Amino acid sequence: MWPLKGERILDIATGTGWSARNVAYLGANVTAIDIADDLLDAARSLSEHVKPSITYQHADAESLPFEDECFDGMISTFGIMFAGDHRAAAKELSRVCKTGGRIVLATWLPGQESFVARMFGVVAKHGNTPILLHRR
């Protein structure tokens, strides 16, 4: 189900705000969070023209600064999957989503067999940045 005009939607680990903008274009009131301030700055810049405007703020998916059941729905496009503690993040999403609300997450398959995991393996082999491929 598409976000409806006027619904409150939370975009978790928004990055540059691509999903937040698409949901706002449908008329939803979007709050978008990320832990990376430079990505939030980019998202704000890319979203200046969007109506209704998007509220961007620094926040961690594992400890959301919102009241219980305050969002009609939440989204994360290849973002929340990088949370360090998936259980804590899932608990927070459940807490701030209204009863009957929707949670939509885009992620890739876990495990070493997925294309993305193999690609990150190649990047990790040739770079200096540690990459978490899978948590159990």
Short mmCIF file of C-alpha atoms in Angstrom, two decimals:
data_model
loop_
_atom_site.label_atom_id
_atom_site.label_comp_id
_atom_site.label_asym_id
_atom_site.label_seq_id
_atom_site.Cartn_x
_atom_site.Cartn_y
_atom_site.Cartn_z
CA MET A 1 0.00 0.00 0.00
CA TRP A 2 1.33 3.41 -0.96
CA PRO A 3 1.78 6.09 1.71
CA LEU A 4 -1.30 8.26 1.86
CA LYS A 5 -1.44 12.05 1.82
CA GLY A 6 -0.95 13.37 5.33
CA GLU A 7 0.38 10.14 6.83
CA ARG A 8 3.46 10.38 9.05
CA ILE A 9 6.25 8.25 7.59
CA LEU A 10 9.73 7.63 9.03
CA ASP A 11 12.60 6.91 6.65
CA ILE A 12 15.33 5.13 8.59
CA ALA A 13 18.96 5.40 7.42
CA THR A 14 17.82 7.75 4.67
CA GLY A 15 21.26 8.35 3.17
CA THR A 16 20.81 11.06 0.55
CA GLY A 17 17.02 10.98 0.99
CA TRP A 18 15.95 9.30 -2.25
CA SER A 19 13.16 7.24 -0.67
CA ALA A 20 12.10 10.11 1.58
CA ARG A 21 11.62 12.35 -1.46
CA ASN A 22 9.58 9.75 -3.31
CA VAL A 23 7.27 9.27 -0.34
CA ALA A 24 6.91 13.04 0.16
CA TYR A 25 5.94 13.44 -3.51
CA LEU A 26 2.91 11.28 -2.65
CA GLY A 27 1.88 13.82 0.00
CA ALA A 28 3.11 12.06 3.15
CA ASN A 29 4.72 13.97 5.99
CA VAL A 30 8.20 12.46 6.10
CA THR A 31 10.78 12.47 8.85
CA ALA A 32 14.08 11.02 7.64
CA ILE A 33 16.93 9.98 9.92
CA ASP A 34 20.52 8.91 9.50
CA ILE A 35 23.65 8.69 11.65
CA ALA A 36 25.83 10.30 8.96
CA ASP A 37 25.64 14.09 9.12
CA ASP A 38 27.24 14.59 5.70
CA LEU A 39 24.58 12.36 4.10
CA LEU A 40 21.88 14.35 5.90
CA ASP A 41 23.39 17.58 4.55
CA ALA A 42 23.28 16.13 1.03
CA ALA A 43 19.69 14.95 1.54
CA ARG A 44 18.61 18.40 2.71
CA SER A 45 20.23 20.01 -0.32
CA LEU A 46 18.68 17.54 -2.75
CA SER A 47 15.26 17.94 -1.13
CA GLU A 48 14.93 21.72 -0.95
CA HIS A 49 12.25 21.74 -3.66
CA VAL A 50 10.10 18.93 -2.22
CA LYS A 51 6.60 19.66 -0.86
CA PRO A 52 5.61 18.81 1.74
CA SER A 53 9.06 19.48 3.08
CA ILE A 54 10.98 16.63 4.69
CA THR A 55 12.31 16.84 8.24
CA TYR A 56 15.85 15.47 8.34
CA GLN A 57 17.53 14.72 11.64
CA HIS A 58 20.48 12.86 13.10
CA ALA A 59 19.24 9.73 14.88
CA ASP A 60 20.20 6.11 15.44
CA ALA A 61 17.79 3.33 14.41
CA GLU A 62 18.67 1.44 17.60
CA SER A 63 17.50 4.29 19.85
CA LEU A 64 14.84 6.37 18.09
CA PRO A 65 14.07 9.80 19.64
CA PHE A 66 10.33 9.54 19.02
CA GLU A 67 7.25 8.79 21.12
CA ASP A 68 5.55 5.40 21.00
CA GLU A 69 3.20 4.78 18.05
CA CYS A 70 3.79 8.16 16.40
CA PHE A 71 4.29 7.04 12.76
CA ASP A 72 1.76 5.54 10.34
CA GLY A 73 4.55 3.75 8.54
CA MET A 74 8.25 3.46 8.11
CA ILE A 75 10.64 2.66 5.31
CA SER A 76 14.31 1.86 4.89
CA THR A 77 15.97 1.35 1.54
CA PHE A 78 19.21 -0.59 2.00
CA GLY A 79 19.97 1.28 5.22
CA ILE A 80 18.71 -0.26 8.44
CA MET A 81 20.29 -3.55 7.42
CA PHE A 82 23.60 -1.99 8.50
CA ALA A 83 22.44 -1.43 12.09
CA GLY A 84 24.87 -2.95 14.55
CA ASP A 85 22.11 -4.52 16.65
CA HIS A 86 19.24 -5.71 14.45
CA ARG A 87 17.10 -6.77 17.43
CA ALA A 88 17.35 -3.33 19.02
CA ALA A 89 16.49 -1.65 15.70
CA ALA A 90 13.50 -3.96 15.15
CA LYS A 91 12.25 -3.25 18.67
CA GLU A 92 12.49 0.50 18.04
CA LEU A 93 10.63 0.26 14.72
CA SER A 94 7.86 -1.70 16.42
CA ARG A 95 7.69 0.82 19.23
CA VAL A 96 7.29 3.96 17.11
CA CYS A 97 4.99 2.45 14.47
CA LYS A 98 1.26 2.80 15.16
CA THR A 99 -0.77 -0.34 15.69
CA GLY A 100 -1.81 -1.43 12.21
CA GLY A 101 0.96 0.66 10.64
CA ARG A 102 3.31 -0.55 7.93
CA ILE A 103 7.03 -1.26 7.98
CA VAL A 104 8.70 -1.70 4.59
CA LEU A 105 12.37 -2.63 4.36
CA ALA A 106 14.43 -3.15 1.22
CA THR A 107 17.45 -5.33 1.92
CA TRP A 108 19.57 -7.82 0.07
CA LEU A 109 19.96 -11.48 0.89
CA PRO A 110 22.28 -12.24 3.78
CA GLY A 111 25.12 -14.67 3.51
CA GLN A 112 28.24 -15.09 1.51
CA GLU A 113 26.40 -16.35 -1.61
CA SER A 114 24.64 -13.12 -2.52
CA PHE A 115 26.08 -10.95 -5.29
CA VAL A 116 26.32 -7.93 -2.99
CA ALA A 117 28.18 -9.91 -0.31
CA ARG A 118 30.64 -11.13 -2.94
CA MET A 119 31.08 -7.57 -4.24
CA PHE A 120 31.76 -6.25 -0.72
CA GLY A 121 34.23 -9.11 -0.26
CA VAL A 122 36.18 -7.88 -3.29
CA VAL A 123 36.06 -4.27 -2.03
CA ALA A 124 37.20 -5.35 1.47
CA LYS A 125 40.08 -7.32 0.00
CA HIS A 126 41.46 -4.23 -1.75
CA GLY A 127 40.53 -1.45 0.69
CA ASN A 128 41.35 -0.30 4.20
CA THR A 129 37.76 0.01 5.48
CA PRO A 130 36.25 -2.90 7.42
CA ILE A 131 32.94 -4.09 5.96
CA LEU A 132 30.37 -6.07 7.92
CA LEU A 133 28.86 -8.67 5.60
CA HIS A 134 26.58 -10.58 7.91
CA ARG A 135 25.70 -10.74 11.60
CA ARG A 136 24.19 -13.73 13.26
#
